[in-house]
Coordinates of N, CA and C in Angstrom, one line a residue:
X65 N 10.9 14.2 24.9 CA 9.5 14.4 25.1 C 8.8 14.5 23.8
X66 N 9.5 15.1 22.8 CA 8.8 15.4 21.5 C 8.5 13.8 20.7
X67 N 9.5 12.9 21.0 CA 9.2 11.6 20.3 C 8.2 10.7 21.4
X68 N 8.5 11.0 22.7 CA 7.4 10.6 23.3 C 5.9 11.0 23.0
X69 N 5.5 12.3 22.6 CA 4.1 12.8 22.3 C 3.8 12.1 20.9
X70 N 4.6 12.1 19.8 CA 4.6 11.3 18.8 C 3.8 9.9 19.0
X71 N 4.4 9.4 19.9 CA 4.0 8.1 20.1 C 3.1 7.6 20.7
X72 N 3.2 8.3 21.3 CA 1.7 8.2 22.1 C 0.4 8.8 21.4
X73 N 0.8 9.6 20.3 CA -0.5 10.1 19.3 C -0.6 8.9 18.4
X74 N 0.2 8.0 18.3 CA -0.3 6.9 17.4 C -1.0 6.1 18.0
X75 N -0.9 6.1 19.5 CA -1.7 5.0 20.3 C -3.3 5.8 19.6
X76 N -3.3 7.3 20.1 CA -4.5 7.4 20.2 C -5.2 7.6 18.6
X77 N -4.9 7.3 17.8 CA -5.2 6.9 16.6 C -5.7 5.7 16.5
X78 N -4.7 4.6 16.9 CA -5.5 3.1 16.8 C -6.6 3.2 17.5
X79 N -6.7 4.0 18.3 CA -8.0 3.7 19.1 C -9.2 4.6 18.7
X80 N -8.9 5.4 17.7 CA -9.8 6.5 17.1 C -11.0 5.8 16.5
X81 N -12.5 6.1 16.9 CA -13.2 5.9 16.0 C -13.7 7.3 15.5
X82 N -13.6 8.0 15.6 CA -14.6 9.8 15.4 C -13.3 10.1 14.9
X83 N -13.8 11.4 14.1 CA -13.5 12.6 13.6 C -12.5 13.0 15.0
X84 N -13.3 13.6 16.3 CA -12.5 14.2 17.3 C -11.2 13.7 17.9
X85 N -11.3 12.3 17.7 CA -10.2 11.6 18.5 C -9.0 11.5 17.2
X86 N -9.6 11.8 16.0 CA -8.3 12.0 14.6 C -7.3 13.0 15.0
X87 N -8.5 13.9 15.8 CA -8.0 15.4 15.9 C -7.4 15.5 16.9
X88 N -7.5 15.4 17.8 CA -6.7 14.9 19.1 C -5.1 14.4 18.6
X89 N -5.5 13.3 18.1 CA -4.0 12.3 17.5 C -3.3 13.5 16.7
X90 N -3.4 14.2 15.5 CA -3.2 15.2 14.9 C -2.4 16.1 15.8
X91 N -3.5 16.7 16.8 CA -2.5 18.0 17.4 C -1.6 17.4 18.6
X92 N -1.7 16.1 19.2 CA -0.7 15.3 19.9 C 1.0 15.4 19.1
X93 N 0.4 14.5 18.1 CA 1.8 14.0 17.0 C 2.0 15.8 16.3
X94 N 1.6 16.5 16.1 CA 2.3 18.1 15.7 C 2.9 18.6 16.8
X95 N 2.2 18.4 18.0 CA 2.7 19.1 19.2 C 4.2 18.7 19.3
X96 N 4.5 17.0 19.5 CA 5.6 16.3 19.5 C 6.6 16.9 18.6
X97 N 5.9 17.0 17.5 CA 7.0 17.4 16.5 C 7.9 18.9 16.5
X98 N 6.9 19.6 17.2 CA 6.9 20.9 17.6 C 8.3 20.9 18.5
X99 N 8.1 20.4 19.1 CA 8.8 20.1 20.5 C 10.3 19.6 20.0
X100 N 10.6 18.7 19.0 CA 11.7 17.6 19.0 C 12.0 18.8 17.6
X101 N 11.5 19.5 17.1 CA 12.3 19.8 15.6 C 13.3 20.4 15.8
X102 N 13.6 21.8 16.7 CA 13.9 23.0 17.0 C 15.3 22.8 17.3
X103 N 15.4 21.6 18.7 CA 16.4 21.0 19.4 C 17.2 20.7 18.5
X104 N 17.0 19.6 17.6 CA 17.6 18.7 16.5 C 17.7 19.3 15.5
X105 N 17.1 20.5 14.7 CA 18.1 21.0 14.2 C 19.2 22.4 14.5
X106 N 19.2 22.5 16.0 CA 20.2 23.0 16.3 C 21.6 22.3 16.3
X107 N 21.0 21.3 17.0 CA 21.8 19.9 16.9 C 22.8 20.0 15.2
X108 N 22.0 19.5 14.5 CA 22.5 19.5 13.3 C 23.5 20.5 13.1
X109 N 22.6 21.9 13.2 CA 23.6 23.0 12.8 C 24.7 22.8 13.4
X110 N 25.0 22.7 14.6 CA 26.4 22.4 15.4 C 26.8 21.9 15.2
X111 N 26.9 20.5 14.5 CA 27.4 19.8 14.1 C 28.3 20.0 12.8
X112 N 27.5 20.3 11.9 CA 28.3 21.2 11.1 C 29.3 22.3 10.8
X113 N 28.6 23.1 11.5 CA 29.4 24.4 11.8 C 29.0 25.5 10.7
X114 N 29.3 26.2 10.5 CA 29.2 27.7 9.4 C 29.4 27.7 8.2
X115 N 30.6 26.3 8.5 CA 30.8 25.9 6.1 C 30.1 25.4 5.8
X116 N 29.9 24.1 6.8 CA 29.5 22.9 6.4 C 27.6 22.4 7.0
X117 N 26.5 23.8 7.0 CA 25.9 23.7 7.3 C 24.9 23.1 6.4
X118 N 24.6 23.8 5.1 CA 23.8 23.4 3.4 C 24.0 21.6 3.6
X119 N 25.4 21.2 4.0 CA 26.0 19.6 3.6 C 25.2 19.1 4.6
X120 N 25.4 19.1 5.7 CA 24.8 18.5 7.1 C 23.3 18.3 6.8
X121 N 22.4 19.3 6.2 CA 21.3 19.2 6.7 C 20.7 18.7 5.4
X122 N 21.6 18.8 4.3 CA 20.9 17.9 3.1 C 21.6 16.4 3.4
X123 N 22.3 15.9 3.9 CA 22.7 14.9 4.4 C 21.4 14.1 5.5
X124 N 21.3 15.0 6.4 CA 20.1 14.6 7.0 C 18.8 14.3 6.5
X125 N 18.8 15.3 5.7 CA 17.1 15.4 5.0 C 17.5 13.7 3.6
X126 N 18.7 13.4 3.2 CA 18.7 12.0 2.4 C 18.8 11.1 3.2
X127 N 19.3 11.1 4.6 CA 18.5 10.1 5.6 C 17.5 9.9 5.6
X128 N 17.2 11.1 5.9 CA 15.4 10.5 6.4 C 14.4 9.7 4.9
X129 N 15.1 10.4 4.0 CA 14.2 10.3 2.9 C 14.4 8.4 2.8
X130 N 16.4 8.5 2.9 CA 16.6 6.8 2.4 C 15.5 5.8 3.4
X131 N 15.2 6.0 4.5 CA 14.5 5.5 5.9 C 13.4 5.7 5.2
X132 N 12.5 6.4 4.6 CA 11.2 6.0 4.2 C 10.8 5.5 3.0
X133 N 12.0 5.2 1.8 CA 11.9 4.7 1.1 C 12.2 3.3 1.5
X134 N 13.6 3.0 2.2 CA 14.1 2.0 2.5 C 12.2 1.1 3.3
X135 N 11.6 2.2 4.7 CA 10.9 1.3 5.1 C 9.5 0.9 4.5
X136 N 9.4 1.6 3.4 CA 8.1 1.1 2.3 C 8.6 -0.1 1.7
X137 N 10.2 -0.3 1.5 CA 10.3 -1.9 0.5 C 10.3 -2.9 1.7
X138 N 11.1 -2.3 2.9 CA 11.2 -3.5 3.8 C 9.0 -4.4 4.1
X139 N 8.2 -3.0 4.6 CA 7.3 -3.4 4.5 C 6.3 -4.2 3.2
X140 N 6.8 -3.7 2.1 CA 6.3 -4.4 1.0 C 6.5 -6.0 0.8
X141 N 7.9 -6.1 1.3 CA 8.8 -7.1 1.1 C 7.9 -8.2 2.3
X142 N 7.7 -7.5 3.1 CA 7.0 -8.4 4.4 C 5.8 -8.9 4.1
X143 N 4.6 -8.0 3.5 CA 3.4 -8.0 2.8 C 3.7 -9.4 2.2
X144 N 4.5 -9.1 1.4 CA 4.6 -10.1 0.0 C 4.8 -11.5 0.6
X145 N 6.0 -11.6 1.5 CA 6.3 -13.0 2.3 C 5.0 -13.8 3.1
X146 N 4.3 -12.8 3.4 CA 2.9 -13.1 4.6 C 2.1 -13.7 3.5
X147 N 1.9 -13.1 2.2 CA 0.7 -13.5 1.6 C 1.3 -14.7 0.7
X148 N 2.3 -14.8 0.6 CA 2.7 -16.5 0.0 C 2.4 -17.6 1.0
X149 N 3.1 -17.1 2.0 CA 2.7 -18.1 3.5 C 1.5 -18.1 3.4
X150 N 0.5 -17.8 3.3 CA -1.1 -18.0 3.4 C -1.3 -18.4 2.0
X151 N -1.1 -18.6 1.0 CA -1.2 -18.8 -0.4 C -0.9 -20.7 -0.1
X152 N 0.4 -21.1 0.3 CA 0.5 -22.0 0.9 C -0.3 -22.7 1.8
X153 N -0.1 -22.3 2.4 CA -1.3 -22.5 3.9 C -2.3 -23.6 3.6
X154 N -3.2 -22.2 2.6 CA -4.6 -22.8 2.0 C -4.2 -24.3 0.7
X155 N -3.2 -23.8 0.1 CA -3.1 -25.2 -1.0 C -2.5 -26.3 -0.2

């Protein structure tokens, strides 16, 4: 449910023109977040257990980190390909 509200707060973002509908999108995507954090890192914890709890969740936290570094190159990478194709295009 929590990545559901997420996602659906992006919808209402594209479609934001005002301040109010930002705000809306804002407490949608927190609410979501709200909702999905708690669960998953119980999750986590369990997974690890009582030694291995510090490992698991800094493990998790260089996932996520590798995933948004990774998805800024893949994106850059796409940028870059699109505007050669049009560089082309036009010559």
């Amino acid at each position: 449910m929590g990545y559901g509200l997420s996602g659906l707060g992006r919808i209402v973002l594209l479609i934001s023109s005002s301040w109010i509908a930002v705000f809306v999108w804002k407490l949608i995507d927190r609410t979501g977040e709200g909702i999905r954090t708690a669960p998953r890192d119980a999750l986590i914890s369990e997974a690890g257990g009582k030694k291995k709890q510090g490992r698991v969740f800094g493990f998790h936290k260089m996932m996520d980190m590798l995933g948004a570094s990774l998805g800024i190159g893949i994106a850059y990478l796409i940028l870059r390909m699109s505007e050669d194709q049009n560089v082309n295009d036009v010559a």
